[in-house]
Amino acid sequence: MADINKAYELAKEAYAAIGVDTEAVMAQLDKINVSIHCWQGDDVLGFEGASELTGGIQTTGNYPGRARTADELRKDTSKMLTYIPGPKTLSLHANYAEFAAGKKVDRDAITVEHFQNWIDWAKGEKIGLDFNSTSFSHPLSGEYSISNRDEKIRRFWIEHTKRSREISDAFGKEFGRQAVMNFWVHDGDKEVPIDTLAPRARLVEALDEVMAEKMDNHLVAVESKVFGIGAESYTVGSHEFYMGYSATRGTLLCLDAGHFHPTEVVSAKITACLPFVKGILLHVSRPVRWDSDHVVKFDDETKQIFKEIARNNAWEKVFIGTDWFDASINRIFAWTIGVRNVKKAILNALLEPTDTLKAFENSDDNSSRLAYQEELNTMPLGAVWDYYCATRNVPVGMEWMADAKAYEAEVLSKRI
Ligand code: RNT
Ligand code: ZN
């Protein structure tokens, strides 16, 4: 700790010299929530007994130790949470419901009672819960779910999405903070259909019905995607579709970092969308070639996403969620590495002397703007990050690794 303090004092001075108050930055970081996805721990399978992930998404790798039950997933999540500083919530999918023996209901009939164990657990962890409706890995998933031309199938998913709103709203009430419910459906086609409009018209109608009831304890976000596996040629809920929907209906717009063409970046979209939507839900992820949901790195795009929010002080309008699933490495490592990088990238963005950079820009001094930005890259961010972790009682630097390895030896490796 002595070294951490010493390094921090020097870093504090270095940042003060460029007009950045590290204490104020850390106080701000203490208020920025990250909604952590639950599904890294069990390869997105949930607890309905699914043995296969469908809906155009895929987890690859078979590293041992996957959580097979809700209790195991809660235990693993609790472990991971001890490595993450600052505020956090856990984001659940509808297929993580739990049923008493013989009391299983289908997704169109789930209620908040099926998430009571999660609520009790979250209270113990002193965190809140967020929610996601779930269109995939179900006998009625098919290529089209809520936009299906079959009225029966469509009705099922409409009812499911209504139930999901109710659950999300109940979470909001329970935890005294507005929960965020994300809506992503895989609906799409392997080939371009002749009628690309009709499924979209059905999706608008279905969503309007789902959104009709006013519920104040949660916000709904809608998530677009460029394509899914097996649905490569047509996506009902494309970016333009949900941009229009969220702008006209007052929902949040979810931007997933992996859901665009490989040369498009989410960081470039934030201020383009903000003037028109109620708010944005981010799915911080890392695309590699396609929406492959790799563990988030402390890379340029991740840093840029949070700089865009910080520079425009848009923390109130941008909700931060995570979304990846890597089964090729220890899953607790996959979670921890990614979420710590998200937190670190937020800190990095807050440590930028934005006013100075804007002043250069506004006086057409682009030479200084570039020089300054490049010098900032090697400022002692690490010392502030270590100090933040230490003072928020989570492991500093690589310390968490030995503990996570011990957990692997004691717990994960025994799961066969
Ligand atoms: C899929 C979307 C979606 C899912 C989760 C499981 O492409 O990104 O967010 O990853 O809902
Ligand atoms: Zn996503």
Tab-separated table of C-alpha atoms and ligand atoms in Angstrom:
chain	number	residue	atom	x	y	z
A	1	MET	CA	0.000	0.000	0.000
A	2	ALA	CA	2.884	2.391	0.729
A	3	ASP	CA	4.069	2.103	-2.878
A	4	ILE	CA	0.557	2.561	-4.194
A	5	ASN	CA	0.208	5.750	-2.160
A	6	LYS	CA	3.576	7.051	-3.278
A	7	ALA	CA	2.843	6.358	-6.932
A	8	TYR	CA	-0.581	7.921	-6.539
A	9	GLU	CA	0.789	11.108	-4.984
A	10	LEU	CA	3.094	11.569	-7.970
A	11	ALA	CA	0.270	10.799	-10.395
A	12	LYS	CA	-2.003	13.222	-8.578
A	13	GLU	CA	0.596	15.964	-9.030
A	14	ALA	CA	1.114	15.087	-12.684
A	15	TYR	CA	-2.617	15.298	-13.388
A	16	ALA	CA	-2.990	18.462	-11.283
A	17	ALA	CA	-0.348	20.052	-13.519
A	18	ILE	CA	-2.662	19.632	-16.502
A	19	GLY	CA	-5.706	20.786	-14.555
A	20	VAL	CA	-7.186	17.413	-13.621
A	21	ASP	CA	-8.329	16.783	-10.040
A	22	THR	CA	-7.891	13.051	-9.480
A	23	GLU	CA	-9.914	13.069	-6.241
A	24	ALA	CA	-12.890	14.620	-8.038
A	25	VAL	CA	-12.460	12.116	-10.869
A	26	MET	CA	-12.568	9.157	-8.482
A	27	ALA	CA	-15.629	10.590	-6.747
A	28	GLN	CA	-17.312	10.758	-10.154
A	29	LEU	CA	-16.228	7.216	-11.001
A	30	ASP	CA	-17.938	6.148	-7.784
A	31	LYS	CA	-21.249	7.229	-9.292
A	32	ILE	CA	-21.020	5.534	-12.700
A	33	ASN	CA	-22.776	2.185	-12.796
A	34	VAL	CA	-21.702	-0.714	-14.967
A	35	SER	CA	-24.403	-3.283	-15.623
A	36	ILE	CA	-22.515	-6.561	-15.830
A	37	HIS	CA	-23.963	-9.337	-18.002
A	38	CYS	CA	-24.639	-12.555	-16.093
A	39	TRP	CA	-24.197	-14.779	-19.136
A	40	GLN	CA	-20.394	-14.919	-19.267
A	41	GLY	CA	-20.495	-17.468	-16.448
A	42	ASP	CA	-22.553	-20.190	-18.101
A	43	ASP	CA	-22.070	-19.703	-21.859
A	44	VAL	CA	-25.516	-18.042	-22.226
A	45	LEU	CA	-27.351	-21.319	-21.616
A	46	GLY	CA	-29.566	-20.233	-18.734
A	47	PHE	CA	-31.427	-22.623	-16.493
A	48	GLU	CA	-34.364	-23.862	-18.492
A	49	GLY	CA	-32.458	-26.971	-19.440
A	50	ALA	CA	-31.253	-25.745	-22.847
A	51	SER	CA	-28.247	-27.641	-24.121
A	52	GLU	CA	-27.751	-25.481	-27.188
A	53	LEU	CA	-27.523	-21.757	-27.830
A	54	THR	CA	-29.607	-20.636	-30.821
A	55	GLY	CA	-30.633	-17.301	-32.268
A	56	GLY	CA	-27.553	-16.515	-34.311
A	57	ILE	CA	-25.181	-16.231	-31.367
A	58	GLN	CA	-22.473	-18.643	-30.361
A	59	THR	CA	-20.083	-19.275	-27.520
A	60	THR	CA	-16.866	-20.925	-28.569
A	61	GLY	CA	-14.424	-22.863	-26.421
A	62	ASN	CA	-14.890	-25.535	-23.798
A	63	TYR	CA	-12.734	-24.392	-20.927
A	64	PRO	CA	-13.774	-26.374	-17.857
A	65	GLY	CA	-15.784	-24.843	-15.024
A	66	ARG	CA	-18.970	-23.519	-16.614
A	67	ALA	CA	-21.664	-22.697	-14.044
A	68	ARG	CA	-24.336	-25.391	-14.498
A	69	THR	CA	-26.876	-24.214	-11.959
A	70	ALA	CA	-28.155	-20.866	-10.760
A	71	ASP	CA	-26.420	-21.416	-7.425
A	72	GLU	CA	-23.125	-22.016	-9.174
A	73	LEU	CA	-23.589	-18.940	-11.329
A	74	ARG	CA	-24.394	-16.809	-8.284
A	75	LYS	CA	-21.328	-18.128	-6.494
A	76	ASP	CA	-19.109	-17.362	-9.501
A	77	THR	CA	-20.671	-13.949	-9.961
A	78	SER	CA	-20.074	-13.124	-6.301
A	79	LYS	CA	-16.441	-14.079	-6.769
A	80	MET	CA	-16.078	-11.902	-9.869
A	81	LEU	CA	-17.756	-8.946	-8.145
A	82	THR	CA	-15.046	-8.896	-5.478
A	83	TYR	CA	-12.587	-7.903	-8.212
A	84	ILE	CA	-14.585	-4.963	-9.579
A	85	PRO	CA	-14.410	-1.540	-7.924
A	86	GLY	CA	-17.264	0.965	-7.882
A	87	PRO	CA	-20.985	0.650	-8.562
A	88	LYS	CA	-22.364	-2.267	-10.510
A	89	THR	CA	-25.600	-4.095	-11.241
A	90	LEU	CA	-26.142	-7.559	-12.678
A	91	SER	CA	-28.051	-7.980	-15.915
A	92	LEU	CA	-30.143	-11.158	-16.136
A	93	HIS	CA	-31.780	-12.782	-19.122
A	94	ALA	CA	-35.295	-14.241	-18.920
A	95	ASN	CA	-33.913	-17.762	-19.333
A	96	TYR	CA	-32.174	-17.459	-15.953
A	97	ALA	CA	-35.514	-17.940	-14.181
A	98	GLU	CA	-35.740	-20.641	-11.515
A	99	PHE	CA	-38.744	-22.860	-10.951
A	100	ALA	CA	-39.791	-24.895	-7.953
A	101	ALA	CA	-40.037	-28.613	-8.728
A	102	GLY	CA	-42.978	-29.317	-11.015
A	103	LYS	CA	-43.797	-25.599	-11.307
A	104	LYS	CA	-42.045	-24.774	-14.547
A	105	VAL	CA	-43.852	-22.239	-16.733
A	106	ASP	CA	-43.111	-21.160	-20.277
A	107	ARG	CA	-41.552	-17.797	-21.086
A	108	ASP	CA	-44.916	-16.167	-21.720
A	109	ALA	CA	-45.865	-16.767	-18.078
A	110	ILE	CA	-42.745	-15.953	-16.086
A	111	THR	CA	-43.052	-13.515	-13.195
A	112	VAL	CA	-40.715	-11.806	-10.772
A	113	GLU	CA	-41.236	-14.709	-8.350
A	114	HIS	CA	-39.096	-16.842	-10.615
A	115	PHE	CA	-36.244	-14.458	-9.904
A	116	GLN	CA	-36.644	-14.305	-6.127
A	117	ASN	CA	-33.346	-16.120	-5.518
A	118	TRP	CA	-31.584	-13.576	-7.699
A	119	ILE	CA	-33.232	-10.719	-5.810
A	120	ASP	CA	-32.201	-12.136	-2.433
A	121	TRP	CA	-28.688	-12.708	-3.681
A	122	ALA	CA	-28.418	-9.204	-5.194
A	123	LYS	CA	-29.553	-7.674	-1.909
A	124	GLY	CA	-26.795	-9.563	-0.132
A	125	GLU	CA	-24.326	-8.209	-2.673
A	126	LYS	CA	-25.773	-4.699	-2.299
A	127	ILE	CA	-26.256	-4.396	-6.037
A	128	GLY	CA	-29.315	-3.937	-8.275
A	129	LEU	CA	-30.602	-6.040	-11.153
A	130	ASP	CA	-31.302	-5.321	-14.817
A	131	PHE	CA	-33.159	-7.530	-17.257
A	132	ASN	CA	-33.341	-8.845	-20.827
A	133	SER	CA	-36.155	-10.583	-22.644
A	134	THR	CA	-34.956	-13.777	-24.332
A	135	SER	CA	-35.925	-14.803	-27.872
A	136	PHE	CA	-33.242	-17.444	-28.415
A	137	SER	CA	-32.764	-21.081	-27.335
A	138	HIS	CA	-36.474	-21.913	-27.218
A	139	PRO	CA	-38.628	-24.285	-29.316
A	140	LEU	CA	-40.467	-21.252	-30.731
A	141	SER	CA	-37.312	-19.256	-31.503
A	142	GLY	CA	-37.015	-20.272	-35.152
A	143	GLU	CA	-35.727	-17.699	-37.611
A	144	TYR	CA	-38.410	-15.216	-36.649
A	145	SER	CA	-39.812	-14.762	-33.148
A	146	ILE	CA	-41.847	-11.656	-32.337
A	147	SER	CA	-41.970	-10.611	-36.010
A	148	ASN	CA	-43.112	-14.047	-37.201
A	149	ARG	CA	-45.921	-14.124	-39.726
A	150	ASP	CA	-47.509	-16.905	-37.652
A	151	GLU	CA	-49.866	-15.117	-35.288
A	152	LYS	CA	-49.534	-17.776	-32.556
A	153	ILE	CA	-45.767	-17.530	-32.436
A	154	ARG	CA	-45.898	-13.766	-32.525
A	155	ARG	CA	-48.404	-13.667	-29.660
A	156	PHE	CA	-46.209	-15.921	-27.555
A	157	TRP	CA	-43.258	-13.549	-27.868
A	158	ILE	CA	-45.378	-10.452	-27.352
A	159	GLU	CA	-46.633	-11.945	-24.092
A	160	HIS	CA	-43.085	-12.925	-23.153
A	161	THR	CA	-41.853	-9.392	-23.719
A	162	LYS	CA	-44.707	-7.964	-21.648
A	163	ARG	CA	-43.778	-10.357	-18.821
A	164	SER	CA	-40.171	-9.215	-19.186
A	165	ARG	CA	-41.189	-5.592	-18.747
A	166	GLU	CA	-43.161	-6.509	-15.635
A	167	ILE	CA	-40.178	-8.338	-14.154
A	168	SER	CA	-37.855	-5.499	-14.990
A	169	ASP	CA	-40.255	-3.007	-13.446
A	170	ALA	CA	-40.467	-5.143	-10.311
A	171	PHE	CA	-36.650	-5.112	-10.118
A	172	GLY	CA	-36.781	-1.345	-10.345
A	173	LYS	CA	-39.216	-1.146	-7.475
A	174	GLU	CA	-37.375	-3.701	-5.381
A	175	PHE	CA	-34.006	-1.966	-5.647
A	176	GLY	CA	-35.172	1.641	-5.705
A	177	ARG	CA	-33.472	2.430	-8.994
A	178	GLN	CA	-34.864	2.331	-12.507
A	179	ALA	CA	-33.896	-1.004	-14.004
A	180	VAL	CA	-32.956	-1.226	-17.673
A	181	MET	CA	-34.623	-3.886	-19.801
A	182	ASN	CA	-32.902	-4.649	-23.048
A	183	PHE	CA	-34.814	-6.039	-25.991
A	184	TRP	CA	-32.800	-7.899	-28.581
A	185	VAL	CA	-34.370	-10.457	-30.899
A	186	HIS	CA	-32.497	-12.501	-33.447
A	187	ASP	CA	-35.221	-12.290	-36.092
A	188	GLY	CA	-33.692	-12.464	-39.525
A	189	ASP	CA	-33.070	-14.581	-42.578
A	190	LYS	CA	-30.373	-16.616	-44.244
A	191	GLU	CA	-31.392	-15.038	-47.566
A	192	VAL	CA	-32.910	-11.666	-48.359
A	193	PRO	CA	-36.665	-12.185	-48.252
A	194	ILE	CA	-38.840	-10.739	-51.000
A	195	ASP	CA	-40.870	-8.834	-48.461
A	196	THR	CA	-38.455	-7.105	-46.127
A	197	LEU	CA	-41.064	-4.629	-44.933
A	198	ALA	CA	-43.754	-6.894	-43.493
A	199	PRO	CA	-41.635	-8.370	-40.661
A	200	ARG	CA	-40.584	-4.840	-39.734
A	201	ALA	CA	-44.174	-3.638	-39.713
A	202	ARG	CA	-45.043	-6.579	-37.449
A	203	LEU	CA	-42.127	-5.728	-35.170
A	204	VAL	CA	-43.281	-2.122	-34.832
A	205	GLU	CA	-46.801	-3.248	-34.051
A	206	ALA	CA	-45.652	-5.876	-31.555
A	207	LEU	CA	-43.340	-3.457	-29.769
A	208	ASP	CA	-46.019	-0.798	-29.627
A	209	GLU	CA	-48.305	-3.281	-27.939
A	210	VAL	CA	-45.577	-4.315	-25.518
A	211	MET	CA	-44.765	-0.682	-24.702
A	212	ALA	CA	-48.377	0.432	-24.290
A	213	GLU	CA	-48.540	0.007	-20.533
A	214	LYS	CA	-46.877	2.758	-18.558
A	215	MET	CA	-44.390	1.452	-16.016
A	216	ASP	CA	-42.106	3.917	-14.311
A	217	ASN	CA	-39.604	1.673	-12.614
A	218	HIS	CA	-37.708	0.576	-15.653
A	219	LEU	CA	-36.490	1.790	-19.023
A	220	VAL	CA	-36.597	-0.259	-22.201
A	221	ALA	CA	-33.715	-0.347	-24.669
A	222	VAL	CA	-33.852	-1.800	-28.179
A	223	GLU	CA	-30.755	-3.432	-29.672
A	224	SER	CA	-29.929	-3.692	-33.360
A	225	LYS	CA	-27.559	-6.035	-35.094
A	226	VAL	CA	-25.949	-6.256	-38.502
A	227	PHE	CA	-26.451	-10.025	-38.807
A	228	GLY	CA	-26.511	-13.306	-36.923
A	229	ILE	CA	-25.149	-16.776	-37.670
A	230	GLY	CA	-27.641	-18.469	-39.968
A	231	ALA	CA	-29.376	-15.139	-40.513
A	232	GLU	CA	-26.653	-13.455	-42.510
A	233	SER	CA	-28.662	-11.667	-45.186
A	234	TYR	CA	-31.493	-9.884	-43.422
A	235	THR	CA	-32.049	-8.550	-39.932
A	236	VAL	CA	-35.508	-7.305	-39.029
A	237	GLY	CA	-34.199	-5.103	-36.215
A	238	SER	CA	-31.424	-3.309	-38.031
A	239	HIS	CA	-29.772	-0.151	-36.748
A	240	GLU	CA	-31.936	2.148	-38.855
A	241	PHE	CA	-35.025	0.302	-37.651
A	242	TYR	CA	-34.319	0.747	-33.954
A	243	MET	CA	-32.915	4.230	-34.427
A	244	GLY	CA	-36.307	5.169	-35.835
A	245	TYR	CA	-38.191	3.204	-33.233
A	246	SER	CA	-36.357	4.604	-30.227
A	247	ALA	CA	-36.436	8.160	-31.570
A	248	THR	CA	-40.182	8.110	-32.172
A	249	ARG	CA	-41.264	6.010	-29.177
A	250	GLY	CA	-39.001	7.370	-26.469
A	251	THR	CA	-37.122	4.174	-25.625
A	252	LEU	CA	-33.397	3.885	-25.101
A	253	LEU	CA	-31.275	2.807	-28.034
A	254	CYS	CA	-28.834	-0.030	-27.323
A	255	LEU	CA	-25.540	0.198	-29.173
A	256	ASP	CA	-23.549	-3.040	-29.055
A	257	ALA	CA	-19.909	-2.538	-30.026
A	258	GLY	CA	-20.005	-5.763	-32.046
A	259	HIS	CA	-23.151	-5.128	-34.046
A	260	PHE	CA	-21.959	-3.065	-36.957
A	261	HIS	CA	-19.928	-3.500	-40.098
A	262	PRO	CA	-16.266	-4.099	-39.293
A	263	THR	CA	-15.202	-0.558	-40.176
A	264	GLU	CA	-17.987	1.106	-38.184
A	265	VAL	CA	-17.416	1.987	-34.550
A	266	VAL	CA	-19.933	2.637	-31.812
A	267	SER	CA	-17.852	5.520	-30.445
A	268	ALA	CA	-18.665	7.430	-33.632
A	269	LYS	CA	-22.393	6.892	-33.178
A	270	ILE	CA	-22.947	8.118	-29.632
A	271	THR	CA	-23.219	11.852	-30.302
A	272	ALA	CA	-24.964	11.159	-33.609
A	273	CYS	CA	-27.782	9.330	-31.818
A	274	LEU	CA	-27.975	11.301	-28.567
A	275	PRO	CA	-29.809	14.335	-29.962
A	276	PHE	CA	-32.682	12.114	-31.059
A	277	VAL	CA	-33.127	9.405	-28.436
A	278	LYS	CA	-34.108	9.376	-24.796
A	279	GLY	CA	-30.822	7.700	-23.955
A	280	ILE	CA	-28.390	4.988	-24.952
A	281	LEU	CA	-27.644	1.587	-23.473
A	282	LEU	CA	-24.159	0.437	-24.356
A	283	HIS	CA	-23.254	-3.175	-24.808
A	284	VAL	CA	-19.533	-2.923	-24.422
A	285	SER	CA	-18.112	-5.868	-26.304
A	286	ARG	CA	-15.211	-6.559	-28.678
A	287	PRO	CA	-15.912	-7.642	-32.196
A	288	VAL	CA	-13.301	-9.638	-34.070
A	289	ARG	CA	-14.208	-9.945	-37.772
A	290	TRP	CA	-17.850	-10.437	-36.806
A	291	ASP	CA	-19.936	-10.105	-33.633
A	292	SER	CA	-17.741	-12.620	-31.920
A	293	ASP	CA	-18.146	-11.226	-28.412
A	294	HIS	CA	-14.525	-11.371	-27.330
A	295	VAL	CA	-13.449	-10.191	-23.879
A	296	VAL	CA	-13.194	-6.395	-23.829
A	297	LYS	CA	-9.644	-5.097	-23.958
A	298	PHE	CA	-8.261	-1.744	-22.938
A	299	ASP	CA	-8.060	-0.900	-26.609
A	300	ASP	CA	-8.509	2.284	-28.599
A	301	GLU	CA	-12.196	1.808	-29.367
A	302	THR	CA	-13.121	1.004	-25.771
A	303	LYS	CA	-11.216	4.094	-24.629
A	304	GLN	CA	-12.832	6.205	-27.327
A	305	ILE	CA	-16.371	5.117	-26.380
A	306	PHE	CA	-15.935	6.493	-22.873
A	307	LYS	CA	-14.109	9.610	-24.031
A	308	GLU	CA	-17.137	10.438	-26.152
A	309	ILE	CA	-19.372	10.175	-23.091
A	310	ALA	CA	-16.993	12.080	-20.818
A	311	ARG	CA	-16.335	14.871	-23.307
A	312	ASN	CA	-20.041	15.502	-23.601
A	313	ASN	CA	-20.814	14.807	-19.961
A	314	ALA	CA	-23.466	12.335	-21.108
A	315	TRP	CA	-23.279	10.009	-18.089
A	316	GLU	CA	-26.931	10.555	-17.273
A	317	LYS	CA	-28.080	9.595	-20.747
A	318	VAL	CA	-25.746	6.698	-21.435
A	319	PHE	CA	-26.251	3.463	-19.496
A	320	ILE	CA	-23.271	1.167	-19.515
A	321	GLY	CA	-23.768	-2.557	-19.995
A	322	THR	CA	-21.370	-5.330	-20.918
A	323	ASP	CA	-21.859	-8.221	-23.340
A	324	TRP	CA	-19.415	-10.945	-24.288
A	325	PHE	CA	-19.116	-14.677	-23.855
A	326	ASP	CA	-15.756	-16.386	-24.034
A	327	ALA	CA	-15.668	-20.079	-23.136
A	328	SER	CA	-12.061	-20.601	-24.188
A	329	ILE	CA	-10.515	-19.250	-20.983
A	330	ASN	CA	-11.425	-19.309	-17.287
A	331	ARG	CA	-14.815	-17.594	-17.272
A	332	ILE	CA	-14.134	-15.602	-14.103
A	333	PHE	CA	-11.003	-14.266	-15.760
A	334	ALA	CA	-13.019	-13.446	-18.891
A	335	TRP	CA	-15.556	-11.485	-16.839
A	336	THR	CA	-13.012	-9.759	-14.610
A	337	ILE	CA	-10.581	-8.751	-17.347
A	338	GLY	CA	-13.369	-7.224	-19.417
A	339	VAL	CA	-15.226	-5.412	-16.658
A	340	ARG	CA	-12.030	-4.050	-15.102
A	341	ASN	CA	-11.108	-2.748	-18.542
A	342	VAL	CA	-14.476	-1.019	-18.825
A	343	LYS	CA	-13.994	0.661	-15.448
A	344	LYS	CA	-10.427	1.566	-16.332
A	345	ALA	CA	-11.515	3.051	-19.659
A	346	ILE	CA	-14.087	5.188	-17.825
A	347	LEU	CA	-11.378	6.394	-15.452
A	348	ASN	CA	-9.088	7.091	-18.405
A	349	ALA	CA	-11.780	9.212	-20.033
A	350	LEU	CA	-12.470	11.160	-16.833
A	351	LEU	CA	-8.758	11.934	-16.457
A	352	GLU	CA	-8.681	13.804	-19.757
A	353	PRO	CA	-8.365	17.607	-19.512
A	354	THR	CA	-11.224	18.107	-21.936
A	355	ASP	CA	-11.490	21.868	-21.476
A	356	THR	CA	-7.873	22.334	-22.490
A	357	LEU	CA	-8.305	20.140	-25.561
A	358	LYS	CA	-11.488	21.984	-26.527
A	359	ALA	CA	-9.723	25.317	-26.116
A	360	PHE	CA	-7.020	24.200	-28.553
A	361	GLU	CA	-9.683	23.094	-30.963
A	362	ASN	CA	-11.702	26.266	-30.676
A	363	SER	CA	-8.650	28.367	-31.383
A	364	ASP	CA	-7.753	26.231	-34.407
A	365	ASP	CA	-4.602	24.971	-32.715
A	366	ASN	CA	-4.859	21.428	-33.958
A	367	SER	CA	-1.104	20.929	-33.575
A	368	SER	CA	-1.362	21.322	-29.807
A	369	ARG	CA	-4.554	19.281	-29.735
A	370	LEU	CA	-2.772	16.299	-31.268
A	371	ALA	CA	0.457	16.747	-29.289
A	372	TYR	CA	-1.452	16.925	-26.013
A	373	GLN	CA	-3.554	13.877	-26.767
A	374	GLU	CA	-0.474	11.838	-27.577
A	375	GLU	CA	1.296	12.913	-24.379
A	376	LEU	CA	-1.816	11.970	-22.405
A	377	ASN	CA	-1.457	8.387	-23.548
A	378	THR	CA	1.507	7.868	-21.248
A	379	MET	CA	0.253	9.800	-18.229
A	380	PRO	CA	0.256	7.687	-15.011
A	381	LEU	CA	-3.278	6.330	-15.322
A	382	GLY	CA	-2.136	3.026	-13.793
A	383	ALA	CA	-1.163	4.682	-10.511
A	384	VAL	CA	-4.609	6.285	-10.167
A	385	TRP	CA	-6.315	3.023	-11.113
A	386	ASP	CA	-4.308	1.074	-8.507
A	387	TYR	CA	-5.083	3.650	-5.854
A	388	TYR	CA	-8.770	3.592	-6.793
A	389	CYS	CA	-8.885	-0.207	-6.504
A	390	ALA	CA	-7.003	-0.183	-3.202
A	391	THR	CA	-9.205	2.470	-1.638
A	392	ARG	CA	-12.385	0.775	-2.892
A	393	ASN	CA	-11.252	-2.501	-1.357
A	394	VAL	CA	-10.738	-4.588	-4.434
A	395	PRO	CA	-7.480	-6.241	-5.495
A	396	VAL	CA	-4.785	-4.035	-7.003
A	397	GLY	CA	-3.067	-4.889	-10.299
A	398	MET	CA	-2.566	-8.611	-10.743
A	399	GLU	CA	-3.497	-9.470	-7.160
A	400	TRP	CA	-6.900	-10.842	-8.113
A	401	MET	CA	-5.371	-13.496	-10.362
A	402	ALA	CA	-4.007	-15.704	-7.588
A	403	ASP	CA	-7.342	-15.603	-5.805
A	404	ALA	CA	-9.233	-16.425	-9.009
A	405	LYS	CA	-6.810	-19.283	-9.696
A	406	ALA	CA	-7.374	-20.631	-6.180
A	407	TYR	CA	-11.126	-20.475	-6.829
A	408	GLU	CA	-10.574	-22.385	-10.042
A	409	ALA	CA	-8.627	-25.094	-8.215
A	410	GLU	CA	-11.115	-25.332	-5.358
A	411	VAL	CA	-14.408	-24.850	-7.178
A	412	LEU	CA	-14.416	-24.622	-10.978
A	413	SER	CA	-12.111	-27.546	-11.701
A	414	LYS	CA	-14.354	-29.850	-9.652
A	415	ARG	CA	-17.242	-29.294	-12.060
A	416	ILE	CA	-17.170	-32.129	-14.509
B	1	RNT	C1	-26.639	-10.690	-29.452
B	1	RNT	C2	-26.797	-9.448	-28.644
B	1	RNT	C3	-27.387	-9.649	-27.289
B	1	RNT	C4	-26.884	-10.890	-26.631
B	1	RNT	C5	-27.341	-11.060	-25.210
B	1	RNT	C6	-27.182	-12.467	-24.766
B	1	RNT	O1	-25.995	-10.464	-30.626
B	1	RNT	O2	-25.586	-8.797	-28.539
B	1	RNT	O3	-27.138	-8.533	-26.496
B	1	RNT	O4	-25.501	-10.943	-26.658
B	1	RNT	O5	-28.591	-10.552	-25.051
B	2	ZN	ZN	-25.495	-7.082	-27.103
